[in-house]
CSV table of C-alpha atoms in Angstrom, one decimal:
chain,number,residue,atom,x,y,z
A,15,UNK,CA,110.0,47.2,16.4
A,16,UNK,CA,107.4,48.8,14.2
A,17,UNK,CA,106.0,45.5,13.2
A,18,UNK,CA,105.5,45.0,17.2
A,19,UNK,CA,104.0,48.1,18.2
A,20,UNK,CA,101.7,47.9,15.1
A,21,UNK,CA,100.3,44.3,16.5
A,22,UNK,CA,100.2,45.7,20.2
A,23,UNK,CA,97.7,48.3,18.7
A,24,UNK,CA,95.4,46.1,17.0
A,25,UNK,CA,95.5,44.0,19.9
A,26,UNK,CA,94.6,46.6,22.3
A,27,UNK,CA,91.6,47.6,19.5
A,28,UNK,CA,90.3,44.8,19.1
A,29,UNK,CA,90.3,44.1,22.7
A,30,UNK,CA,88.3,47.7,23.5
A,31,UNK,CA,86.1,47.0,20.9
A,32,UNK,CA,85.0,43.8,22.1
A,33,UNK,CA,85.0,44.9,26.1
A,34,UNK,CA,83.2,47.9,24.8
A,35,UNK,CA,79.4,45.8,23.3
A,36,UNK,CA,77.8,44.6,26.0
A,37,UNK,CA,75.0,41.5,25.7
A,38,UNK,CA,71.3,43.3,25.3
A,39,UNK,CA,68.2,41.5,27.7
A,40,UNK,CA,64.6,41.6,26.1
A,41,UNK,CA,62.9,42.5,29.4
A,42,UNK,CA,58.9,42.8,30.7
A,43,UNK,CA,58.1,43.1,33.4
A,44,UNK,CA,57.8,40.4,35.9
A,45,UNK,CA,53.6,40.2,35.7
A,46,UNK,CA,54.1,39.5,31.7
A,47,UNK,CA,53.2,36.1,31.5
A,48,UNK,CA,54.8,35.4,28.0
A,49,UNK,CA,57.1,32.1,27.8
A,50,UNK,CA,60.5,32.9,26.8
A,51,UNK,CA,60.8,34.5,23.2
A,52,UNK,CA,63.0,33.6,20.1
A,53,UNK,CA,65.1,36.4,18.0
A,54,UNK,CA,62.7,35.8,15.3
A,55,UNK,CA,59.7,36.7,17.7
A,56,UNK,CA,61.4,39.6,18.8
A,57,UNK,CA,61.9,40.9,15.7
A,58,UNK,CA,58.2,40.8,14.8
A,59,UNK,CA,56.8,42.4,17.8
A,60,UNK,CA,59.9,45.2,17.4
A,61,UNK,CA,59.3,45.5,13.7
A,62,UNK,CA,55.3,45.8,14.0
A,63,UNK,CA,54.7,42.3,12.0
A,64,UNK,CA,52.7,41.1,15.2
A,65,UNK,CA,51.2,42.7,17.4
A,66,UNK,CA,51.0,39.8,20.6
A,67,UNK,CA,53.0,37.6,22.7
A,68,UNK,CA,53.1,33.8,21.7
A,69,UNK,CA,49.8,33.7,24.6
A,70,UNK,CA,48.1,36.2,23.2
A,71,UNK,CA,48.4,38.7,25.3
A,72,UNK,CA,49.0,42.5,23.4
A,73,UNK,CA,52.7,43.7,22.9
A,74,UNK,CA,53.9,47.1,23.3
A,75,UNK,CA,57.7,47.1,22.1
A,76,UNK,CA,59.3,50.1,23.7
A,77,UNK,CA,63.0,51.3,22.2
A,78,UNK,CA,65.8,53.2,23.5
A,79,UNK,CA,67.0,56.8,21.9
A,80,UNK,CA,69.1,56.4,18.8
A,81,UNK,CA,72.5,57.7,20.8
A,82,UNK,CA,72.1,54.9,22.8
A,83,UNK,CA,74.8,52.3,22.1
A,84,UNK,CA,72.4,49.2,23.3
A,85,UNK,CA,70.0,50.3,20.5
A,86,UNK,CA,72.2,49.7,17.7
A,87,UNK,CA,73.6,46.7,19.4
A,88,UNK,CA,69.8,45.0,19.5
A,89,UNK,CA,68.6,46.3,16.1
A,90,UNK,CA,71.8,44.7,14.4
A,91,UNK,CA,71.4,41.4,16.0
A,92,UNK,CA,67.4,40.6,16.1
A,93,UNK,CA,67.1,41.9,12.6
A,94,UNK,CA,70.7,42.7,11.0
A,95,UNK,CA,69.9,46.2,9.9
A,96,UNK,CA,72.1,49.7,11.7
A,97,UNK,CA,70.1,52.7,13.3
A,98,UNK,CA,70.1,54.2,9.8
A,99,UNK,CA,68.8,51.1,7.8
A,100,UNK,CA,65.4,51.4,10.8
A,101,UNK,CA,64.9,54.9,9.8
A,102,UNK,CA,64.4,54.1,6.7
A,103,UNK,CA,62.2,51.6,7.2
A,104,UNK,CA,60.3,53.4,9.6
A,105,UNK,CA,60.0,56.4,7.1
A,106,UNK,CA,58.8,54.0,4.7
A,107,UNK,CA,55.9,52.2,7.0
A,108,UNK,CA,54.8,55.7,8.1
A,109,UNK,CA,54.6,57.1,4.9
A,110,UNK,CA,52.7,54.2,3.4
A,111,UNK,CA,50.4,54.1,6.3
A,112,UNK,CA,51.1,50.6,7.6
A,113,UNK,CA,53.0,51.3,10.9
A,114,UNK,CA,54.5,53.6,13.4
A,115,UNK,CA,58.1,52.7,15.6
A,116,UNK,CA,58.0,52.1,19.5
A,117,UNK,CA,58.0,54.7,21.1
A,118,UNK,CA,61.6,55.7,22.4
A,119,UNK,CA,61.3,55.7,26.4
A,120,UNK,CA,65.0,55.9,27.3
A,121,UNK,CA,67.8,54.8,28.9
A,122,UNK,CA,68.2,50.8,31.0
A,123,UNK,CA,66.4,52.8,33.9
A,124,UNK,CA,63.5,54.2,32.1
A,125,UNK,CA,62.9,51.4,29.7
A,126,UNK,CA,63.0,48.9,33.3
A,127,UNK,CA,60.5,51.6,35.0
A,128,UNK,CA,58.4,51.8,32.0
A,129,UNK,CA,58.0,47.4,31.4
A,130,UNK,CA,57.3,47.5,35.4
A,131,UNK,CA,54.4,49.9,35.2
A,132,UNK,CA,53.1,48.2,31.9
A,133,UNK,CA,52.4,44.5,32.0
A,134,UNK,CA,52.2,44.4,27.9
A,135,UNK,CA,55.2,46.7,27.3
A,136,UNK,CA,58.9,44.7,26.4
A,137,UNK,CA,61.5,46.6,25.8
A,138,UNK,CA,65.3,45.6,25.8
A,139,UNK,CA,68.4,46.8,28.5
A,140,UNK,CA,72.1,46.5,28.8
A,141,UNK,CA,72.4,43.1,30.2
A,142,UNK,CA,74.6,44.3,33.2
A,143,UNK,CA,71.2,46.5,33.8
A,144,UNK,CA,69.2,43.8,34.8
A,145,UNK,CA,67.5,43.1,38.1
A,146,UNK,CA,64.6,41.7,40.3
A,147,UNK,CA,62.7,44.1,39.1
A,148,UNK,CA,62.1,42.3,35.1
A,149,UNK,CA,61.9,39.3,33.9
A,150,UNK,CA,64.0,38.4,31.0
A,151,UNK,CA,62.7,36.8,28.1
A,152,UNK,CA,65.6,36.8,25.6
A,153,UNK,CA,69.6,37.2,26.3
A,154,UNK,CA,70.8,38.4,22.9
A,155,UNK,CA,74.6,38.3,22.5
């Protein structure tokens, strides 16, 4: 009986943890005329390596606060580091004078508001979050 309830429990874990991560949309706004993106792409324009979209057109990455769940969820899949591990590097790339992060704008609505009312901003939203409004570049799992 122990053994079962034990195995029902990780069950039901495993099956809140997964219902629980949602998939993350890169976004801009529907003006943007960027082709669609890869991860790696994304990762340079989020990490401040480039500073354009593949036309040429400036890029103005835009983040979510750190409490946000979606935040972690993009960091750790476009470049496999946690919330803490960006800190880090942002501390470093401040201090050494060679970049500053995006500027957190806020939750799915803000970020969506913001990429609207900037052509060259991209941020990235809760999947479920998306709507007319943006155009998605990237779907990230």
């Amino acid at each position: 009986m122990r053994r079962l309830l034990i195995s029902a429990l990780i069950f039901i874990c495993s099956l809140t943890a997964h219902t629980a991560r949602a998939d993350v949309a890169v976004i801009v706004a529907p003006a943007n005329a960027s082709p669609v993106l890869t991860q790696t792409q994304v990762a340079q324009i989020f990490m401040r390596k480039i500073a354009t979209f593949p036309n040429g057109t400036e890029a103005t990455p835009v983040d979510q606060p750190e409490e946000q769940g979606v935040r972690a969820q993009f960091y750790q899949y476009v470049v496999g580091k946690t919330n803490s591990q960006m800190s880090a590097y942002w501390s470093k790339m401040i201090f050494t004078g060679q970049g500053r992060p995006p500027v957190e704008i806020g939750d799915n609505e803000r970020i969506k508001k913001f990429v609207i009312t900037h052509p060259n901003a991209i941020g990235y939203i809760d999947r479920k979050a998306v709507d007319h409004s943006v155009r998605v570049l990237l779907i990230l799992p």
